[in-house]
Amino acid sequence: MLKLTRFSGSGVFLYIAFFVYGFVSLCAQLLLLRELGVLFYGNELFIGFSLGLWLLWVGAGNWAGRRFPAAAFPWLLTILAFALPIEITLIRFSKTCFGFGMIPGPVETLMTTAVLLFPLCFISGSLFSAGCSFSKDRRLDAAGIYCLESFGAVAAGVTYTFILAGRFSNFFTAWGLGLSLIIANYLLICTFVTRKKFHTVFFIFYLLFFLGASFSSLDLKTRRLEWKGYQFLDSLDSRFGNLVLTQTGNLKELFRDGLITASFPDPRSHEEIAHWPLLAHPDPKDIFLTGGAATGELREILKHPVRRVEVAEIDGSLFKFLKPVLSPGDLAALKDPRLRVHLVDGRFFLKHTPNAYDCILLNLPEPSNAQINRFYTQEFFQEAKKRLRPGGILALAIPSSENYLPPQMAFYNSSIFLTLRSVFKEVSLVPGTPLIYLAHDNPLNLDPGTLADRTRERGLNNTVVVPSYFGIKLDPARVQFFLDKLTRGPRSDLNRDFLPVTYYYSWKVWLLKFQDPTLFLWAFAFVTLFVLVARFLRRRKMSLSWRDGSAVILTLGFSGMVYEILVLLAFQAKEGYIYSQMGFLFAAAMSGIALGGWVGARKKGYSPKQNSLLLSAQAVLGLLLAVLFSFYDAAFRYFPAIILFVLLMIPIGFIPGYGFASLARSFSPAKLYTADLFGGGCGAIFTGLFLVPILGILKLYYLSAVLLFAIGWRLRRKKAGG
């Protein structure tokens, strides 16, 4: 074990070490969330679950770290430096455990995430307790460490969002973060530890290892391992997510955050989404397309005598990424003078453009996550309708079958159909695989003879969408069968931005694929484990109490994480591409925590009234957030969204930060920190997996506020009576 010398310096290197620890912790969290997003197909519900597990394991590490000697702190920093790149490798390797092309079920998903996050999070949590012991009698208390860690996290969020993301691969970034830990640790050791030669050699070793890892193909090799079983072609970590290109025979597949978004060349799918809406319109001149512009659909659209095609694609690196594998026809389409490409989110573009269109085509995957679901909500359909000329058509395609619609899929598809019907006067169907919706206000002529005439007049030479096919696809009995399935079954709710029921129905369809009696055994095991842990903590005198502030901090941590997850989901619903701004939003929350900690650390003394005041303040914040999001579209249409959400994150972090720092001077910091982490962890898990799917964003804010008011009122009554 290291031998510590007596402190004789200014302590600046100690401050740097805790700052870097906070910096690396948040960057590691962002990196692992992106990696896990690929593993679980970009489903944002697992953001909450992953964040929750992160906090729970960090809390466990913090509790265990109280038994570590002070000299363990530098060693833990060193271990953490190596743990992050190893963790990324393990996440990528874990995908091969599910089998080629297999989608993991709920048990596999939850257990894999729990196991993968444990090592890194446990080490990170142990660092806080060991750091408190290390800095004891060195002019830095727990509140100071809390603030330094938070300031490091603020810097990390900004740095990752605007510098690291999209410029460097996740693997390269992980090694760089490890190097920063080694440097901070080396400076710390030079100040406090006698055996410096050994650590100088170790520092040089890691530096050389970092350079070797950086300039090798380790990132692509681990990606290739992640996609074992596929013919892997290439991968790119862009600012907006991970892109992977694979090949099966002559068919190439594009994956975005693990979810397949395009297969090409695939004449059937390209022709279906392009030609049905354009043939249904008597004279389509101006077209808007989002999704699939480079993989075949654009080429099919340009077969028609259109005047202008506008494409919105927020990730400009996508075109460069796909260029080497595109066909000559697709490359020619991208150079067509009628094409205008806008490097912006499709929904944002439609909301703010003054242009009007004859057809708006959504060539997107099914709404299996919040990022895609935001293009299937009532609010988006209203925005799209405003950009259609009289007689214009909004077209989209969703998964279906040629002649049968299972009840669960019918319920899921009907939510989209009914949401369209709530905005447009009519929604016409083109049955098949996929099922195509044509939403319009004016009467639409889908007579097979008329469509055949338009095909000949426009000189279309199609492979699939041909005149001999029209009568079969548009058979009245077939259309009526699908219409009955969508309208006469159990009525589904409308899909809204803040109550994305289609997204949740898709989640339920996914769960039904894995119905297994062992799920109940796992649930029973989880409850049993929870009870055993609670009894263990009680015997160890770690039970929560309102008197020592731990129950208050746990409640603030729980509600604060609920608020934070809801803000993230609201941002995804309205603005999209949460992974590109998550670091910035986390930085805002951490700045609130740091500011609250700085203010709370200056508070002298403790009053029992403080507990109820903190809970009441948190309740008021929940009500304000609920009201704000209720009037979001009307009140903040022209206000920069990222600024608004950043401003919302600051008070969400301020109240828990203030509560911890103010109580840490009077009670056990380690116990309070553990309560904070466990509260936040439980809040994130329950919000992501249960509360949001059941209640939606607005109702959950109101419910949280009511419960906090009730707890605060109960505490005041208890103090008054006691």
Coordinates of C-alpha atoms in Angstrom, one line a residue, residues 389-597:
R389 CA -50.7 23.1 -50.2
P390 CA -54.4 22.5 -50.9
G391 CA -54.7 19.0 -52.1
G392 CA -51.4 18.0 -50.5
I393 CA -50.6 14.6 -49.1
L394 CA -48.7 13.4 -46.1
A395 CA -47.4 9.9 -46.6
L396 CA -45.9 7.4 -44.2
A397 CA -45.4 3.6 -44.0
I398 CA -45.6 1.3 -40.9
P399 CA -45.0 -2.4 -40.5
S400 CA -47.9 -4.7 -41.4
S401 CA -48.6 -7.8 -43.4
E402 CA -50.2 -8.4 -46.7
N403 CA -53.5 -9.9 -45.6
Y404 CA -53.6 -10.2 -41.8
L405 CA -53.1 -7.8 -38.9
P406 CA -52.6 -9.4 -35.4
P407 CA -54.6 -7.7 -32.6
Q408 CA -51.6 -6.2 -30.8
M409 CA -50.2 -4.8 -34.1
A410 CA -53.6 -3.6 -35.1
F411 CA -53.9 -1.7 -31.8
Y412 CA -50.5 -0.2 -32.3
N413 CA -51.1 0.8 -35.9
S414 CA -54.5 2.2 -35.1
S415 CA -52.9 4.7 -32.7
I416 CA -51.1 6.2 -35.6
F417 CA -54.2 6.0 -37.9
L418 CA -56.5 7.7 -35.3
T419 CA -53.8 10.4 -34.6
L420 CA -53.7 11.2 -38.3
R421 CA -57.5 11.2 -38.5
S422 CA -57.6 13.8 -35.6
V423 CA -55.6 16.2 -37.8
F424 CA -56.6 15.4 -41.4
K425 CA -60.1 15.0 -42.8
E426 CA -59.3 11.7 -44.5
V427 CA -56.7 9.0 -44.3
S428 CA -56.5 6.6 -47.3
L429 CA -54.8 3.2 -47.0
V430 CA -52.6 1.2 -49.3
P431 CA -52.6 -2.3 -47.7
G432 CA -49.5 -4.5 -47.8
T433 CA -46.0 -4.8 -46.4
P434 CA -45.7 -2.0 -45.3
L435 CA -49.1 -0.5 -44.7
I436 CA -49.1 3.0 -46.3
Y437 CA -51.1 5.9 -44.9
L438 CA -52.0 8.8 -47.2
A439 CA -53.4 11.7 -45.1
H440 CA -55.2 14.5 -46.9
D441 CA -58.0 17.0 -46.6
N442 CA -59.2 17.1 -50.2
P443 CA -60.7 14.1 -52.0
L444 CA -58.1 11.7 -53.3
N445 CA -58.4 9.7 -56.5
L446 CA -57.0 6.2 -56.0
D447 CA -58.8 4.6 -58.9
P448 CA -56.4 1.9 -60.4
G449 CA -57.2 3.2 -63.9
T450 CA -56.3 6.8 -63.1
L451 CA -53.1 5.7 -61.4
A452 CA -52.2 3.6 -64.5
D453 CA -52.7 6.6 -66.8
R454 CA -50.5 8.8 -64.6
T455 CA -47.8 6.1 -64.6
R456 CA -47.8 6.1 -68.5
E457 CA -48.0 9.9 -68.7
R458 CA -44.9 10.3 -66.5
G459 CA -43.0 7.6 -68.2
L460 CA -42.3 5.6 -65.1
N461 CA -40.4 2.4 -65.5
N462 CA -41.0 0.7 -62.2
T463 CA -40.3 -2.8 -61.0
V464 CA -42.9 -3.3 -58.3
V465 CA -45.4 -0.4 -58.3
V466 CA -46.8 -1.1 -61.8
P467 CA -50.4 -0.8 -63.3
S468 CA -51.0 -4.6 -63.1
Y469 CA -50.4 -4.4 -59.3
F470 CA -52.8 -1.5 -58.6
G471 CA -56.0 -3.5 -58.7
I472 CA -54.7 -6.1 -56.3
K473 CA -53.3 -3.6 -53.8
L474 CA -56.3 -1.3 -53.8
D475 CA -59.0 -4.0 -53.9
P476 CA -62.0 -2.4 -52.0
A477 CA -62.6 -5.4 -49.8
R478 CA -59.0 -5.6 -48.8
V479 CA -58.9 -1.9 -48.0
Q480 CA -62.1 -2.2 -45.9
F481 CA -60.7 -5.2 -44.0
F482 CA -57.7 -3.2 -42.8
L483 CA -59.9 -0.2 -42.1
D484 CA -62.1 -2.2 -39.9
K485 CA -59.1 -3.6 -38.0
L486 CA -57.9 -0.1 -37.3
T487 CA -61.2 1.5 -36.3
R488 CA -63.5 -1.2 -34.8
G489 CA -61.2 -2.8 -32.3
P490 CA -60.4 -1.4 -28.8
R491 CA -59.9 2.3 -29.2
S492 CA -56.3 3.4 -28.7
D493 CA -55.3 6.8 -27.4
L494 CA -53.9 9.6 -29.6
N495 CA -50.1 9.8 -29.9
R496 CA -48.9 13.0 -28.3
D497 CA -45.5 14.5 -27.8
F498 CA -45.8 14.3 -24.0
L499 CA -47.9 11.1 -24.0
P500 CA -46.3 9.0 -26.7
V501 CA -48.6 6.1 -26.6
T502 CA -47.5 4.6 -29.9
Y503 CA -44.0 4.4 -28.6
Y504 CA -45.3 2.6 -25.5
Y505 CA -47.5 0.3 -27.6
S506 CA -44.5 -0.7 -29.6
W507 CA -42.7 -1.4 -26.3
K508 CA -45.6 -3.6 -25.3
V509 CA -45.5 -5.5 -28.6
W510 CA -41.8 -6.1 -28.0
L511 CA -42.5 -7.4 -24.5
L512 CA -45.2 -9.8 -25.8
K513 CA -42.5 -11.5 -27.9
F514 CA -40.8 -12.6 -24.7
Q515 CA -43.7 -13.9 -22.6
D516 CA -42.1 -16.4 -20.3
P517 CA -43.0 -17.8 -16.9
T518 CA -39.4 -17.1 -15.8
L519 CA -40.2 -13.4 -15.8
F520 CA -42.3 -13.9 -12.7
L521 CA -39.4 -15.8 -11.1
W522 CA -37.0 -12.9 -11.9
A523 CA -39.5 -10.4 -10.5
F524 CA -39.8 -12.5 -7.3
A525 CA -36.0 -12.7 -7.0
F526 CA -35.7 -8.9 -7.4
V527 CA -38.2 -8.2 -4.7
T528 CA -36.6 -10.8 -2.4
L529 CA -33.2 -9.2 -3.0
F530 CA -34.6 -5.8 -2.2
V531 CA -36.0 -7.0 1.1
L532 CA -32.7 -8.7 2.1
V533 CA -30.7 -5.6 1.3
A534 CA -33.1 -3.4 3.3
R535 CA -32.8 -5.8 6.3
F536 CA -29.0 -5.9 6.0
L537 CA -28.8 -2.1 6.0
R538 CA -31.1 -1.9 9.0
R539 CA -28.9 -4.3 10.9
R540 CA -25.9 -2.2 10.0
K541 CA -27.7 0.9 11.3
M542 CA -27.8 2.3 7.7
S543 CA -31.6 2.7 7.7
L544 CA -33.0 6.0 6.6
S545 CA -34.2 8.6 9.0
W546 CA -35.8 12.0 8.7
R547 CA -33.8 13.1 11.8
D548 CA -30.4 12.7 10.2
G549 CA -31.4 14.1 6.8
S550 CA -30.9 10.8 4.9
A551 CA -34.6 10.3 4.1
V552 CA -34.8 13.9 2.9
I553 CA -31.8 13.5 0.6
L554 CA -33.1 10.2 -0.8
T555 CA -36.5 11.8 -1.5
L556 CA -34.8 14.8 -3.2
G557 CA -32.6 12.5 -5.2
F558 CA -35.5 10.4 -6.3
S559 CA -37.7 13.3 -7.3
G560 CA -34.7 15.2 -8.9
M561 CA -33.9 12.3 -11.1
V562 CA -37.6 11.9 -12.1
Y563 CA -37.6 15.6 -13.1
E564 CA -34.3 15.2 -15.0
I565 CA -35.4 12.1 -16.9
L566 CA -38.7 13.8 -17.9
V567 CA -36.9 16.8 -19.2
L568 CA -34.6 14.6 -21.3
L569 CA -37.6 12.7 -22.7
A570 CA -39.4 16.1 -23.3
F571 CA -36.4 17.3 -25.2
Q572 CA -36.3 14.2 -27.3
A573 CA -40.0 14.5 -28.0
K574 CA -39.8 18.1 -29.2
E575 CA -36.3 18.5 -30.6
G576 CA -34.8 15.0 -31.1
Y577 CA -31.3 13.6 -31.1
I578 CA -30.9 13.7 -27.4
Y579 CA -27.5 12.0 -27.6
S580 CA -26.1 15.0 -29.3
Q581 CA -27.1 17.4 -26.5
M582 CA -27.2 15.1 -23.5
G583 CA -23.8 16.2 -22.3
F584 CA -24.8 19.8 -22.4
L585 CA -28.1 19.1 -20.5
F586 CA -26.2 17.0 -17.9
A587 CA -23.7 19.9 -17.6
A588 CA -26.6 22.2 -16.8
A589 CA -28.0 19.9 -14.1
M590 CA -24.5 19.5 -12.6
S591 CA -24.0 23.3 -12.6
G592 CA -27.2 23.5 -10.6
I593 CA -25.8 20.9 -8.2
A594 CA -22.5 22.7 -7.9
L595 CA -24.2 26.0 -7.4
G596 CA -26.6 24.5 -4.8
G597 CA -23.7 22.8 -3.1

